Each structure stands twice: as structure tokens, then as C-alpha cells.
Amino acid sequence: MTQKILVTGGTGFIGSHTTVELIKDGYEVVIVDDLSNSKIEVLDGIQEITGVKPQFYQFNICDERKLMDCLKAEQIDAIIHFAASKAVGESVSNPLLYYRNNLVSLMNLLDAMRQFGVGHMVFSSSCTVYGQPDQLPVTEDTPFQKAESPYGHTKQIGEDILRHVATAYPELNSIALRYFNPVGAHESALIGELPIGVPNNLIPYITQTAAGLRDELSIFGDDYDTPDGTAVRDYIHVVDLAKAHAVALDRLLKGANKEGYEFFNLGTGKGYSVLDVIKTFERVNKVKVNYKIVERRDGDIEKIYANTDLANNELGWKAELGLEDMLKSVWKWQKHMNGKSY
């Protein structure tokens, strides 16, 4: 019998790519999304890639009644939970939105899982849980530092909730995946990162500037203790990331997890500065990006990149696509979107 997976935030950037991988793997997918930072037309892209249009519910999972009604209507076997507010800078200026959206939604899901006998969750966590680590690269044993933003703090608290829930309710198993910086787009250019309004993330701002939709890109700070003074991140292709979710889900469904709550870093293990990324984008796509240096942005850390040995060894997963692949795919996606109305 086909297993049915609930994907919250499934029309979003990572959620849509993960939905594609799940459908390829033979799962039936049910998406819940409030469309606050995505478009309904993403479902058409998923259908064009896979031949399947997932069942879709539009609501915010902070609405407990609607969530319970959804799980009552659908026989869900597991949940992959992406739905959350995710912009570091916005979380600094609007912290209550982030605490409410990111924590109430998680607690509602866990209550619903208990009520309807759903025993498995893959949780969208983040490298922001580490704050600015004392040593690099970070491993899963790296201690959490004070979160640099309310967004990062919600991910720290979310993981604490999952840890405590796994102890109190052994029937609830979860895997938290701590992503580094997801970028890229599906090779078909039918789905990709499509932020509503002004982008908060580097890559869509680069592509929109190169396409003439934005006048210039702001680089937040060039006085960090890095080789060129700009912030360093570990960028991972969204398709590699999506495949990791499918692997983690399979681990839970097969009962292969060793603890009720597990956590893994997902990255490439390589750090690139903001200027590295811009110069690589210009080189591989033969375009220019107009940019300027501005003041540092509140909530940003200086540098971080991953040690992914645990995910490589335990999950049997490894990032396959490099920075050039990521940046070629996002430009292909941007050019595809230039002719679209959404």
C-alpha cells in the first residue's frame, strides 16, 4: 500500500523539490501551505515534472482546528515539516511573528500526530542553531551558542521540543536536518526559489539583479574576519537537500533510526564568501551583477560550514552538486521565470 506523506510548506522552495523526490520514490504526497511565501502555480511545476499533482490544502498550521480536520481526512503515515517563517533579518525586526509561526505550528503538529497515530516527522532545522561557532567546520557535537536571531532561536527551541517529546512519547520519532544554505533549482527550471516581494536571501537577489529586476545587490559587510571580508557560508544544492529528506524519511519508516530523536548536518563541507558566489555566478553564466558594500545586517554570523561525516555515514547521503551547478541552475530558473506572470 502506498504510504502517504504530509508535507507542510510543500509549495515553498525546499518543500516543492522534496515533494518531487517523494513522488519519484513512490509516495503519495499531501501538501499544506498557506501560500504566504509561495505561489499555487508551483503545483503545476510539480505536476509537469512528475506527472502527479499532489493533494493540496491551503491554511496556516497554527490553525489547530484546520490541521486536525486535515489529518482526520487523510490517512497520514509521516510528516515532513517545512512550514515556517525563515528570514533572519525579518525575524530581528518582527520576533513575535517568528516565535508564533515557527513554534505554535510545530506543537500543533505534534499534538495532531499523537491524536491520529502518526509516528514519524522529518523536521526542517538549520545551521543557525549553532550561532557563531568557536571552531569550524561544525559537527553535530558542536555546542549551540547563543542564537544570533529569533529565527535561529526558534530552530533551537524546536529541536529541544522534539528531543523532549521523543523522551516523553516514545511512539513519536523525529529526525532534524540542519541545513546550511540551500540554493539552486530543479534541472527542468520548472520549480525554484520564488520569494514573494523583495528577496531576503542572497541567491535570488543576485539573479533578480542580473536580470534587471533589481537595481543593485547589497553586500552586508566587508569587514569580517574572512579572506575577502565578506561572510562565508556552506551552500548546498536544493535537489541534494531534497534527496536527504527522502533518505531520512525512509530511515524513520523502516525503523532504522537509532534514537527517537536524531539530527544531522546537511551541507557540502565547503565555505564560500559572498564575493566568491557573485564572481562564480558571473563567470559561469557570463553576466554581470551590480553590487555595493553596505553595513553589516543584524542577525548575520561571520562564517560557518559543515562537517557532514555523520550524514554521509549514517544516512548514506552525500551532496553531489557543486557551486557552479547551483549557480547555473538558478540562472536557468530566473530566465524561465522572466517570461512568467507569477
Short mmCIF file of C-alpha atoms in Angstrom, two decimals:
data_model
loop_
_atom_site.label_atom_id
_atom_site.label_comp_id
_atom_site.label_asym_id
_atom_site.label_seq_id
_atom_site.Cartn_x
_atom_site.Cartn_y
_atom_site.Cartn_z
CA MET A 1 0.00 0.00 0.00
CA THR A 2 1.33 3.43 -0.94
CA GLN A 3 2.45 5.47 2.05
CA LYS A 4 1.02 8.96 2.38
CA ILE A 5 3.29 11.82 3.46
CA LEU A 6 2.12 15.21 4.69
CA VAL A 7 4.50 17.97 3.55
CA THR A 8 3.91 21.27 5.34
CA GLY A 9 5.18 24.24 3.34
CA GLY A 10 5.19 21.99 0.30
CA THR A 11 4.81 24.74 -2.29
CA GLY A 12 7.88 26.50 -0.91
CA PHE A 13 11.42 26.30 -2.22
CA ILE A 14 12.70 23.21 -0.41
CA GLY A 15 9.24 21.71 0.07
CA SER A 16 8.45 21.64 -3.65
CA HIS A 17 11.76 19.98 -4.55
CA THR A 18 11.29 17.43 -1.78
CA THR A 19 7.77 16.71 -2.99
CA VAL A 20 9.21 15.88 -6.41
CA GLU A 21 11.70 13.42 -4.87
CA LEU A 22 8.97 11.80 -2.74
CA ILE A 23 6.70 11.29 -5.72
CA LYS A 24 9.63 9.80 -7.66
CA ASP A 25 10.15 7.40 -4.76
CA GLY A 26 6.54 6.23 -4.94
CA TYR A 27 4.99 8.13 -2.04
CA GLU A 28 1.62 9.85 -2.14
CA VAL A 29 2.08 13.48 -1.05
CA VAL A 30 -0.41 15.77 0.67
CA ILE A 31 0.71 19.42 0.84
CA VAL A 32 -0.40 22.01 3.37
CA ASP A 33 0.73 25.58 2.71
CA ASP A 34 -0.77 29.00 3.45
CA LEU A 35 0.90 30.50 0.34
CA SER A 36 2.35 33.34 2.41
CA ASN A 37 5.71 32.95 0.65
CA SER A 38 4.90 30.77 -2.37
CA LYS A 39 2.50 30.51 -5.28
CA ILE A 40 -0.20 27.95 -6.07
CA GLU A 41 1.26 27.62 -9.59
CA VAL A 42 4.17 25.67 -8.06
CA LEU A 43 1.79 22.68 -8.06
CA ASP A 44 1.73 22.89 -11.87
CA GLY A 45 5.52 22.69 -11.98
CA ILE A 46 5.49 19.64 -9.70
CA GLN A 47 2.88 18.02 -11.92
CA GLU A 48 4.81 18.77 -15.10
CA ILE A 49 7.96 17.18 -13.64
CA THR A 50 6.35 14.12 -12.04
CA GLY A 51 3.04 13.62 -13.82
CA VAL A 52 1.29 13.87 -10.44
CA LYS A 53 -0.48 16.84 -8.85
CA PRO A 54 -0.38 16.45 -5.06
CA GLN A 55 -3.47 16.87 -2.90
CA PHE A 56 -3.35 20.46 -1.60
CA TYR A 57 -4.79 22.22 1.45
CA GLN A 58 -4.40 25.97 1.92
CA PHE A 59 -4.16 27.05 5.56
CA ASN A 60 -1.65 28.02 8.23
CA ILE A 61 -0.90 25.10 10.54
CA CYS A 62 -1.04 27.47 13.51
CA ASP A 63 -4.80 26.94 12.95
CA GLU A 64 -5.18 23.80 15.06
CA ARG A 65 -8.75 23.07 14.02
CA LYS A 66 -7.95 23.07 10.31
CA LEU A 67 -4.89 20.92 10.93
CA MET A 68 -6.89 18.36 12.88
CA ASP A 69 -9.55 18.31 10.14
CA CYS A 70 -6.84 17.68 7.53
CA LEU A 71 -5.28 14.77 9.42
CA LYS A 72 -8.72 13.34 10.11
CA ALA A 73 -9.49 13.40 6.37
CA GLU A 74 -6.13 11.97 5.28
CA GLN A 75 -4.52 8.74 6.49
CA ILE A 76 -1.03 10.15 7.01
CA ASP A 77 1.97 7.85 7.59
CA ALA A 78 4.62 10.52 8.24
CA ILE A 79 5.19 14.27 8.15
CA ILE A 80 7.95 16.41 6.67
CA HIS A 81 7.68 19.81 8.31
CA PHE A 82 8.99 22.82 6.37
CA ALA A 83 6.31 25.44 7.08
CA ALA A 84 7.95 28.31 8.96
CA SER A 85 8.98 31.92 8.66
CA LYS A 86 12.64 31.84 7.62
CA ALA A 87 14.26 35.26 7.02
CA VAL A 88 16.96 36.10 9.57
CA GLY A 89 16.72 39.88 9.14
CA GLU A 90 12.92 39.92 9.31
CA SER A 91 13.00 37.81 12.48
CA VAL A 92 15.07 40.52 14.19
CA SER A 93 12.50 43.20 13.33
CA ASN A 94 9.41 41.01 13.88
CA PRO A 95 10.30 38.40 16.51
CA LEU A 96 6.76 37.62 17.69
CA LEU A 97 5.76 36.54 14.18
CA TYR A 98 8.64 34.08 14.17
CA TYR A 99 8.05 32.64 17.63
CA ARG A 100 4.34 32.22 16.89
CA ASN A 101 4.62 30.79 13.37
CA ASN A 102 7.58 28.51 13.99
CA LEU A 103 6.75 27.12 17.44
CA VAL A 104 2.95 27.03 17.62
CA SER A 105 2.88 25.24 14.26
CA LEU A 106 5.33 22.58 15.48
CA MET A 107 3.42 21.97 18.70
CA ASN A 108 0.14 21.73 16.78
CA LEU A 109 1.67 19.11 14.51
CA LEU A 110 2.98 17.05 17.41
CA ASP A 111 -0.43 17.15 19.10
CA ALA A 112 -2.06 16.04 15.86
CA MET A 113 0.48 13.25 15.41
CA ARG A 114 -0.38 11.89 18.86
CA GLN A 115 -4.10 12.12 18.22
CA PHE A 116 -4.04 10.41 14.83
CA GLY A 117 -1.25 7.90 15.41
CA VAL A 118 1.35 9.43 13.10
CA GLY A 119 4.72 8.33 14.45
CA HIS A 120 7.32 9.97 12.23
CA MET A 121 8.48 13.52 11.46
CA VAL A 122 11.40 14.93 9.47
CA PHE A 123 11.97 18.46 10.79
CA SER A 124 13.43 21.36 8.85
CA SER A 125 16.15 22.71 11.14
CA SER A 126 19.07 24.98 10.32
CA CYS A 127 22.75 25.61 10.86
CA THR A 128 21.64 28.78 12.66
CA VAL A 129 21.17 26.57 15.74
CA TYR A 130 24.96 26.72 16.20
CA GLY A 131 25.12 30.54 16.37
CA GLN A 132 28.69 31.65 15.62
CA PRO A 133 30.66 28.51 16.50
CA ASP A 134 34.09 28.66 18.13
CA GLN A 135 35.55 26.09 15.72
CA LEU A 136 34.93 25.17 12.10
CA PRO A 137 33.73 23.04 10.49
CA VAL A 138 30.79 22.35 12.78
CA THR A 139 29.87 18.78 13.67
CA GLU A 140 26.67 17.59 15.30
CA ASP A 141 28.57 17.67 18.61
CA THR A 142 29.38 21.38 18.27
CA PRO A 143 27.73 23.17 21.22
CA PHE A 144 24.95 25.61 20.48
CA GLN A 145 25.98 29.21 21.01
CA LYS A 146 23.53 31.99 21.75
CA ALA A 147 21.31 32.34 18.70
CA GLU A 148 22.12 35.43 16.62
CA SER A 149 18.47 35.91 15.59
CA PRO A 150 14.94 35.00 16.70
CA TYR A 151 14.77 32.72 13.64
CA GLY A 152 17.79 30.73 14.82
CA HIS A 153 16.37 30.63 18.33
CA THR A 154 13.10 29.13 17.07
CA LYS A 155 15.09 26.33 15.48
CA GLN A 156 16.99 25.71 18.71
CA ILE A 157 13.73 25.61 20.68
CA GLY A 158 12.11 23.42 18.00
CA GLU A 159 14.86 20.84 18.36
CA ASP A 160 14.52 20.96 22.16
CA ILE A 161 10.80 20.30 21.80
CA LEU A 162 11.44 17.28 19.56
CA ARG A 163 14.07 15.92 21.96
CA HIS A 164 11.72 16.17 24.94
CA VAL A 165 8.75 14.78 23.01
CA ALA A 166 10.76 11.72 21.91
CA THR A 167 11.58 11.04 25.57
CA ALA A 168 8.03 11.54 26.84
CA TYR A 169 6.26 9.82 23.94
CA PRO A 170 8.42 7.00 22.53
CA GLU A 171 5.91 6.42 19.73
CA LEU A 172 6.89 9.79 18.21
CA ASN A 173 10.18 9.61 16.27
CA SER A 174 11.85 12.53 14.55
CA ILE A 175 14.92 13.47 12.56
CA ALA A 176 16.04 17.11 12.48
CA LEU A 177 18.03 18.08 9.39
CA ARG A 178 20.29 21.06 9.99
CA TYR A 179 20.67 22.65 6.58
CA PHE A 180 23.36 25.03 5.69
CA ASN A 181 22.42 27.36 2.79
CA PRO A 182 20.07 25.82 0.22
CA VAL A 183 20.32 27.26 -3.29
CA GLY A 184 19.78 26.13 -6.86
CA ALA A 185 16.74 24.99 -8.81
CA HIS A 186 15.41 21.83 -10.45
CA GLU A 187 17.20 20.97 -13.67
CA SER A 188 13.93 21.40 -15.58
CA ALA A 189 13.68 25.05 -14.42
CA LEU A 190 10.03 24.32 -13.64
CA ILE A 191 10.45 24.90 -9.90
CA GLY A 192 12.94 27.01 -7.95
CA GLU A 193 13.24 29.69 -5.29
CA LEU A 194 10.47 32.24 -5.75
CA PRO A 195 10.32 34.64 -2.79
CA ILE A 196 7.33 36.93 -2.54
CA GLY A 197 8.38 40.59 -2.70
CA VAL A 198 11.98 41.66 -2.10
CA PRO A 199 14.24 38.62 -1.56
CA ASN A 200 15.86 38.15 1.84
CA ASN A 201 18.35 35.56 0.59
CA LEU A 202 21.49 36.17 -1.42
CA ILE A 203 20.95 33.98 -4.49
CA PRO A 204 17.52 35.20 -5.66
CA TYR A 205 18.74 38.76 -5.14
CA ILE A 206 21.74 38.00 -7.35
CA THR A 207 19.58 36.52 -10.10
CA GLN A 208 17.00 39.29 -9.96
CA THR A 209 19.74 41.93 -10.12
CA ALA A 210 21.41 40.20 -13.06
CA ALA A 211 18.02 40.04 -14.78
CA GLY A 212 17.44 43.76 -14.27
CA LEU A 213 14.57 43.33 -11.81
CA ARG A 214 16.64 44.92 -9.01
CA ASP A 215 18.95 47.90 -9.44
CA GLU A 216 21.77 46.53 -7.33
CA LEU A 217 22.67 43.91 -4.77
CA SER A 218 23.71 44.95 -1.26
CA ILE A 219 26.57 43.01 0.34
CA PHE A 220 26.14 43.25 4.09
CA GLY A 221 29.62 43.95 5.42
CA ASP A 222 33.14 43.53 4.04
CA ASP A 223 34.99 43.74 7.34
CA TYR A 224 34.50 40.20 8.62
CA ASP A 225 37.49 38.04 9.54
CA THR A 226 37.35 36.12 6.25
CA PRO A 227 39.69 36.03 3.24
CA ASP A 228 37.89 38.84 1.39
CA GLY A 229 35.99 40.38 4.33
CA THR A 230 32.54 39.12 3.28
CA ALA A 231 30.52 36.50 5.16
CA VAL A 232 31.21 32.81 4.43
CA ARG A 233 28.54 30.13 4.09
CA ASP A 234 28.22 26.49 3.06
CA TYR A 235 25.89 26.40 0.04
CA ILE A 236 24.03 23.18 -0.81
CA HIS A 237 22.00 22.40 -3.92
CA VAL A 238 18.31 22.15 -3.13
CA VAL A 239 17.99 18.87 -5.07
CA ASP A 240 20.71 17.28 -2.91
CA LEU A 241 18.85 18.60 0.12
CA ALA A 242 15.53 17.21 -1.10
CA LYS A 243 17.07 13.79 -1.59
CA ALA A 244 18.35 13.88 2.00
CA HIS A 245 14.77 14.34 3.23
CA ALA A 246 13.65 11.28 1.30
CA VAL A 247 16.52 9.28 2.83
CA ALA A 248 15.70 10.48 6.35
CA LEU A 249 12.03 9.65 5.83
CA ASP A 250 12.90 6.14 4.67
CA ARG A 251 15.07 5.68 7.76
CA LEU A 252 12.16 6.53 10.03
CA LEU A 253 9.56 4.47 8.18
CA LYS A 254 11.81 1.42 8.25
CA GLY A 255 12.53 1.90 11.95
CA ALA A 256 16.25 2.19 11.21
CA ASN A 257 16.72 5.26 13.44
CA LYS A 258 18.88 4.54 16.48
CA GLU A 259 17.20 7.11 18.74
CA GLY A 260 13.73 8.60 18.98
CA TYR A 261 15.26 11.94 18.05
CA GLU A 262 18.21 12.20 15.67
CA PHE A 263 19.88 15.17 13.96
CA PHE A 264 22.21 15.59 11.01
CA ASN A 265 24.14 18.39 9.30
CA LEU A 266 23.41 18.81 5.59
CA GLY A 267 25.94 20.79 3.59
CA THR A 268 28.89 20.31 1.27
CA GLY A 269 31.61 20.95 3.83
CA LYS A 270 32.95 23.89 1.81
CA GLY A 271 32.65 27.57 2.70
CA TYR A 272 32.27 30.29 0.07
CA SER A 273 32.20 34.03 0.68
CA VAL A 274 29.53 36.33 -0.72
CA LEU A 275 32.06 37.69 -3.23
CA ASP A 276 33.07 34.11 -4.19
CA VAL A 277 29.45 33.40 -5.03
CA ILE A 278 28.94 36.59 -7.05
CA LYS A 279 32.14 36.11 -9.06
CA THR A 280 31.35 32.45 -9.74
CA PHE A 281 27.80 33.37 -10.82
CA GLU A 282 29.17 36.00 -13.23
CA ARG A 283 31.76 33.60 -14.64
CA VAL A 284 29.60 30.53 -15.24
CA ASN A 285 26.63 32.49 -16.61
CA LYS A 286 28.57 35.20 -18.46
CA VAL A 287 26.57 38.05 -16.90
CA LYS A 288 27.40 40.96 -14.62
CA VAL A 289 25.90 41.72 -11.20
CA ASN A 290 25.75 45.32 -9.98
CA TYR A 291 26.53 45.35 -6.26
CA LYS A 292 27.60 47.66 -3.44
CA ILE A 293 29.01 47.14 0.04
CA VAL A 294 26.76 48.27 2.90
CA GLU A 295 26.75 47.93 6.70
CA ARG A 296 26.50 44.53 8.33
CA ARG A 297 22.97 43.16 8.84
CA ASP A 298 21.67 42.37 12.32
CA GLY A 299 21.46 38.63 12.99
CA ASP A 300 24.09 37.55 10.46
CA ILE A 301 27.03 35.44 11.58
CA GLU A 302 30.54 35.73 10.17
CA LYS A 303 31.27 32.27 8.81
CA ILE A 304 30.01 28.73 9.06
CA TYR A 305 30.40 25.49 7.14
CA ALA A 306 29.62 21.87 7.88
CA ASN A 307 31.25 18.61 8.69
CA THR A 308 28.81 16.14 7.10
CA ASP A 309 30.50 12.86 8.04
CA LEU A 310 27.57 11.73 10.19
CA ALA A 311 25.02 12.18 7.41
CA ASN A 312 27.41 10.58 4.92
CA ASN A 313 27.97 7.52 7.12
CA GLU A 314 24.63 7.08 8.90
CA LEU A 315 22.21 8.16 6.18
CA GLY A 316 24.34 7.06 3.25
CA TRP A 317 23.78 10.53 1.77
CA LYS A 318 26.29 12.92 0.25
CA ALA A 319 25.94 16.22 -1.61
CA GLU A 320 26.75 15.61 -5.28
CA LEU A 321 26.32 19.03 -6.91
CA GLY A 322 28.85 21.87 -6.62
CA LEU A 323 28.61 25.65 -6.54
CA GLU A 324 28.83 26.02 -10.33
CA ASP A 325 25.91 23.57 -10.76
CA MET A 326 23.90 25.56 -8.22
CA LEU A 327 24.52 28.90 -9.88
CA LYS A 328 23.89 27.67 -13.43
CA SER A 329 20.57 26.17 -12.35
CA VAL A 330 19.37 29.35 -10.61
CA TRP A 331 20.10 31.46 -13.68
CA LYS A 332 18.25 28.98 -15.88
CA TRP A 333 15.32 29.23 -13.43
CA GLN A 334 15.44 33.03 -13.40
CA LYS A 335 15.40 33.21 -17.21
CA HIS A 336 12.48 30.77 -17.28
CA MET A 337 10.59 32.92 -14.74
CA ASN A 338 11.18 36.17 -16.64
CA GLY A 339 8.53 35.06 -19.08
CA LYS A 340 6.04 34.09 -16.38
CA SER A 341 3.32 36.11 -14.73
CA TYR A 342 3.79 34.63 -11.26
#
